[in-house]
Amino acid sequence: RDVPVKRYVVNLDAAPEEHFLPMCQDPDILELIPMLKKDAKDMITSLVPEEVLPLVDILTADLDQYLPQPFAGEMRGIANCTGIDLGEIVILNLAYDLTAF
Amino acid sequence: CTSIVAQDAKGTIWHGRNLDYGFGDFLRNITVMLDFQTKGQTLYTSTSYLGYVGALTGQRPNKFTITVDERDQGAWWMNALEALLNKKASLVSFLVRETLAEADTYDVAIQRLAYTPLIAPVYFIVGGANVAEGAVITRDRESALDIWTMNPAQGRWFVLETNYDHWEEPPADDNRRMPTMKAMNTTGQAGINASSMFQVSSTRPQFGHVVLSVPHVLNKGTTYTAIMSAAQPQVYNTWVRWP
């Protein structure tokens, strides 16, 4: 079952919001989205202390002020194409730094 | 996590890594490789997750490779405070991606990873495309505490990192360092290549046919193995692991 992972191109010449579109629109990925939404919620509720969640709301409300490009635009693009809540995408991206201790 | 940078007998640098994390089944289903291109040319490649815009594993072709291992220090709120109070501090995964995108030599990559303020303490493991280019950078939030380099001429033909400072003994109940070193020394410098690096990354303790569940190079938390060689960019590949 140790299989090589799928590979996608990210076109850096396109707008940040479009960088991950080819992956998002892959039928194999589209199939996973419902499960992803649920798993993302599970991961977030068990990983991120509740005290942090209001912080994430502040962050998400003004993403471009807190996060550099192209990252803010890319997160927005992924939220749009997967339908996963932007705040949850932000948390998933912060999860490593928050848990790296 | 376990990351290894080694130089084989012909002077080629190899970089292997296991990414170990919780939520394995979730992450294994969304692990992908991304070729970041401009004008149709690959500028850098990473192993990532759907929805994740930073990088914890990556390669700039013919220049360098980078992996990140977590450093067992501090608490989550220290990281959150750093993020709030120190506007200059970068997210770990953002710094890796920016370094892959903007650093065009191994030495510039080492400098950026060593001295850019960070939100969390980590280890950066860096491999180059030239002889003896390999290092483990031990980072706190402000700067590098230590840069431990390969020195093949003196017999240090590989450097490796799990999740503990290399000058300290790892905890007895999580000593993945020892079996990794044993596997590398058993393979030997002459035996190092992409396949044997993958084998080392697949080492797990067995007693006859019974796999023992003690922390090992390949363990329950391992979500993927990546093997890279900056001098041979086409080698870079990633395998989801189901230990």
Short mmCIF file of N, CA, C and O in Angstrom, two decimals, chain B residues 40-102:
data_model
loop_
_atom_site.label_atom_id
_atom_site.label_comp_id
_atom_site.label_asym_id
_atom_site.label_seq_id
_atom_site.Cartn_x
_atom_site.Cartn_y
_atom_site.Cartn_z
N GLY B 40 6.49 27.78 -17.27
CA GLY B 40 6.52 26.38 -17.67
C GLY B 40 7.69 25.59 -17.13
O GLY B 40 7.82 24.40 -17.38
N GLN B 41 8.56 26.24 -16.32
CA GLN B 41 9.74 25.53 -15.76
C GLN B 41 9.51 25.34 -14.27
O GLN B 41 9.04 26.25 -13.58
N THR B 42 9.91 24.15 -13.77
CA THR B 42 9.78 23.91 -12.33
C THR B 42 10.85 24.69 -11.57
O THR B 42 12.04 24.46 -11.75
N LEU B 43 10.37 25.61 -10.72
CA LEU B 43 11.28 26.41 -9.88
C LEU B 43 11.61 25.61 -8.62
O LEU B 43 12.76 25.56 -8.17
N TYR B 44 10.62 24.96 -8.03
CA TYR B 44 10.85 24.10 -6.88
C TYR B 44 9.69 23.11 -6.77
O TYR B 44 8.64 23.29 -7.38
N THR B 45 9.91 22.05 -6.00
CA THR B 45 8.92 21.00 -5.80
C THR B 45 8.76 20.75 -4.31
O THR B 45 9.73 20.89 -3.55
N SER B 46 7.54 20.42 -3.89
CA SER B 46 7.37 20.11 -2.47
C SER B 46 6.45 18.89 -2.31
O SER B 46 5.71 18.52 -3.23
N THR B 47 6.53 18.28 -1.11
CA THR B 47 5.54 17.29 -0.71
C THR B 47 4.63 17.99 0.29
O THR B 47 5.14 18.62 1.23
N SER B 48 3.31 17.96 0.05
CA SER B 48 2.42 18.78 0.85
C SER B 48 1.10 18.06 1.09
O SER B 48 0.99 16.85 0.81
N TYR B 49 0.13 18.79 1.59
CA TYR B 49 -1.21 18.23 1.81
C TYR B 49 -2.21 19.14 1.12
O TYR B 49 -2.00 20.35 1.03
N LEU B 50 -3.31 18.57 0.62
CA LEU B 50 -4.37 19.40 0.03
C LEU B 50 -4.78 20.46 1.04
O LEU B 50 -5.04 20.15 2.20
N GLY B 51 -4.78 21.69 0.64
CA GLY B 51 -5.21 22.77 1.54
C GLY B 51 -4.06 23.45 2.26
O GLY B 51 -4.22 24.48 2.90
N TYR B 52 -2.85 22.86 2.17
CA TYR B 52 -1.69 23.38 2.90
C TYR B 52 -0.82 24.18 1.93
O TYR B 52 -0.46 23.65 0.86
N VAL B 53 -0.58 25.43 2.25
CA VAL B 53 0.14 26.27 1.27
C VAL B 53 1.62 26.43 1.60
O VAL B 53 2.41 26.95 0.80
N GLY B 54 2.04 26.00 2.78
CA GLY B 54 3.47 26.07 3.11
C GLY B 54 4.18 24.81 2.64
O GLY B 54 3.63 24.03 1.87
N ALA B 55 5.40 24.60 3.14
CA ALA B 55 6.16 23.40 2.76
C ALA B 55 6.97 22.91 3.94
O ALA B 55 7.58 23.70 4.68
N LEU B 56 6.94 21.58 4.15
CA LEU B 56 7.76 20.96 5.21
C LEU B 56 8.80 20.02 4.59
O LEU B 56 9.65 19.51 5.29
N THR B 57 8.67 19.78 3.31
CA THR B 57 9.61 18.94 2.53
C THR B 57 9.70 19.54 1.15
O THR B 57 8.66 19.84 0.55
N GLY B 58 10.91 19.79 0.64
CA GLY B 58 10.96 20.37 -0.70
C GLY B 58 12.34 20.33 -1.33
O GLY B 58 13.34 20.07 -0.65
N GLN B 59 12.37 20.64 -2.60
CA GLN B 59 13.63 20.58 -3.38
C GLN B 59 13.67 21.73 -4.38
O GLN B 59 12.70 21.98 -5.09
N ARG B 60 14.82 22.40 -4.39
CA ARG B 60 15.08 23.35 -5.49
C ARG B 60 16.03 22.62 -6.42
O ARG B 60 17.17 22.28 -6.01
N PRO B 61 15.65 22.28 -7.67
CA PRO B 61 16.44 21.41 -8.52
C PRO B 61 17.88 21.92 -8.70
O PRO B 61 18.12 23.09 -8.87
N ASN B 62 18.81 20.96 -8.55
CA ASN B 62 20.24 21.21 -8.76
C ASN B 62 20.82 22.21 -7.75
O ASN B 62 21.96 22.67 -7.94
N LYS B 63 20.06 22.50 -6.69
CA LYS B 63 20.56 23.46 -5.69
C LYS B 63 20.54 22.83 -4.28
O LYS B 63 21.57 22.61 -3.69
N PHE B 64 19.33 22.56 -3.71
CA PHE B 64 19.28 22.06 -2.34
C PHE B 64 17.94 21.39 -2.07
O PHE B 64 16.98 21.55 -2.83
N THR B 65 17.89 20.67 -0.97
CA THR B 65 16.66 20.03 -0.49
C THR B 65 16.50 20.41 0.98
O THR B 65 17.50 20.64 1.69
N ILE B 66 15.25 20.51 1.45
CA ILE B 66 14.98 20.94 2.83
C ILE B 66 13.91 20.02 3.42
O ILE B 66 12.92 19.71 2.72
N THR B 67 14.10 19.60 4.67
CA THR B 67 13.00 19.00 5.42
C THR B 67 12.97 19.65 6.80
O THR B 67 13.96 20.18 7.28
N VAL B 68 11.80 19.59 7.42
CA VAL B 68 11.58 20.17 8.75
C VAL B 68 11.20 19.05 9.71
O VAL B 68 10.32 18.24 9.40
N ASP B 69 11.87 18.98 10.85
CA ASP B 69 11.46 18.08 11.92
C ASP B 69 11.11 18.94 13.13
O ASP B 69 11.78 19.93 13.43
N GLU B 70 10.06 18.55 13.81
CA GLU B 70 9.63 19.28 14.99
C GLU B 70 10.69 19.15 16.09
O GLU B 70 11.36 18.13 16.20
N ARG B 71 10.81 20.24 16.89
CA ARG B 71 11.78 20.20 18.00
C ARG B 71 11.00 20.19 19.31
O ARG B 71 10.21 21.10 19.56
N ASP B 72 11.18 19.17 20.10
CA ASP B 72 10.39 19.00 21.32
C ASP B 72 10.76 20.04 22.37
O ASP B 72 11.59 19.78 23.25
N GLN B 73 10.17 21.27 22.26
CA GLN B 73 10.52 22.34 23.22
C GLN B 73 9.28 23.19 23.46
O GLN B 73 8.49 23.40 22.52
N GLY B 74 9.07 23.73 24.65
CA GLY B 74 8.06 24.78 24.89
C GLY B 74 6.64 24.28 24.87
O GLY B 74 6.36 23.13 25.17
N ALA B 75 5.71 25.24 24.52
CA ALA B 75 4.26 24.90 24.55
C ALA B 75 3.57 25.69 23.45
O ALA B 75 4.13 26.67 22.95
N TRP B 76 2.34 25.27 23.13
CA TRP B 76 1.65 25.91 22.00
C TRP B 76 1.47 27.39 22.24
O TRP B 76 1.59 28.20 21.31
N TRP B 77 1.19 27.79 23.49
CA TRP B 77 0.88 29.20 23.71
C TRP B 77 2.12 30.07 23.51
O TRP B 77 2.02 31.23 23.12
N MET B 78 3.32 29.48 23.69
CA MET B 78 4.53 30.26 23.40
C MET B 78 4.58 30.59 21.91
O MET B 78 4.91 31.71 21.49
N ASN B 79 4.19 29.59 21.10
CA ASN B 79 4.21 29.82 19.64
C ASN B 79 3.18 30.88 19.27
O ASN B 79 3.43 31.77 18.46
N ALA B 80 1.97 30.75 19.89
CA ALA B 80 0.89 31.71 19.58
C ALA B 80 1.32 33.13 19.99
O ALA B 80 1.14 34.10 19.25
N LEU B 81 1.95 33.22 21.18
CA LEU B 81 2.40 34.56 21.64
C LEU B 81 3.42 35.15 20.66
O LEU B 81 3.37 36.30 20.27
N GLU B 82 4.35 34.28 20.24
CA GLU B 82 5.39 34.74 19.30
C GLU B 82 4.75 35.26 18.03
O GLU B 82 5.11 36.31 17.49
N ALA B 83 3.70 34.54 17.59
CA ALA B 83 3.03 34.94 16.34
C ALA B 83 2.38 36.30 16.52
O ALA B 83 2.41 37.15 15.63
N LEU B 84 1.80 36.53 17.73
CA LEU B 84 1.08 37.79 17.95
C LEU B 84 2.03 38.95 18.17
O LEU B 84 1.83 40.05 17.67
N LEU B 85 3.12 38.70 18.93
CA LEU B 85 3.96 39.84 19.37
C LEU B 85 5.09 40.15 18.41
O LEU B 85 5.54 41.27 18.31
N ASN B 86 5.56 39.13 17.69
CA ASN B 86 6.74 39.36 16.85
C ASN B 86 6.34 39.31 15.38
O ASN B 86 6.32 38.26 14.76
N LYS B 87 6.04 40.50 14.86
CA LYS B 87 5.53 40.55 13.47
C LYS B 87 6.58 40.03 12.49
O LYS B 87 6.28 39.61 11.38
N LYS B 88 7.86 40.05 12.91
CA LYS B 88 8.91 39.62 11.97
C LYS B 88 9.00 38.08 11.94
O LYS B 88 9.61 37.51 11.06
N ALA B 89 8.38 37.42 12.94
CA ALA B 89 8.54 35.96 13.01
C ALA B 89 7.75 35.29 11.90
O ALA B 89 6.60 35.67 11.64
N SER B 90 8.34 34.32 11.24
CA SER B 90 7.67 33.64 10.13
C SER B 90 7.08 32.31 10.57
O SER B 90 7.58 31.67 11.50
N LEU B 91 6.04 31.90 9.90
CA LEU B 91 5.57 30.52 10.05
C LEU B 91 6.66 29.62 9.47
O LEU B 91 7.25 29.95 8.43
N VAL B 92 6.88 28.49 10.10
CA VAL B 92 7.95 27.59 9.67
C VAL B 92 7.76 27.20 8.20
O VAL B 92 8.68 27.30 7.38
N SER B 93 6.53 26.79 7.88
CA SER B 93 6.30 26.26 6.52
C SER B 93 6.37 27.35 5.47
O SER B 93 6.70 27.08 4.31
N PHE B 94 6.08 28.58 5.87
CA PHE B 94 6.19 29.70 4.91
C PHE B 94 7.66 29.98 4.62
O PHE B 94 8.05 30.22 3.48
N LEU B 95 8.50 29.94 5.69
CA LEU B 95 9.93 30.22 5.48
C LEU B 95 10.53 29.18 4.54
O LEU B 95 11.32 29.50 3.64
N VAL B 96 10.13 27.92 4.71
CA VAL B 96 10.67 26.87 3.84
C VAL B 96 10.28 27.15 2.39
O VAL B 96 11.12 27.12 1.48
N ARG B 97 9.00 27.48 2.18
CA ARG B 97 8.57 27.71 0.81
C ARG B 97 9.25 28.94 0.21
O ARG B 97 9.70 28.93 -0.94
N GLU B 98 9.37 30.01 1.00
CA GLU B 98 10.05 31.22 0.50
C GLU B 98 11.51 30.93 0.21
O GLU B 98 12.08 31.44 -0.77
N THR B 99 12.14 30.08 1.03
CA THR B 99 13.55 29.75 0.79
C THR B 99 13.69 28.95 -0.50
O THR B 99 14.57 29.21 -1.32
N LEU B 100 12.78 27.99 -0.71
CA LEU B 100 12.80 27.20 -1.95
C LEU B 100 12.63 28.12 -3.15
O LEU B 100 13.25 27.94 -4.20
N ALA B 101 11.77 29.17 -2.99
CA ALA B 101 11.43 30.05 -4.12
C ALA B 101 12.54 31.06 -4.40
O ALA B 101 12.80 31.42 -5.54
N GLU B 102 13.22 31.52 -3.33
CA GLU B 102 14.09 32.70 -3.52
C GLU B 102 15.57 32.44 -3.33
O GLU B 102 16.40 33.17 -3.87
#
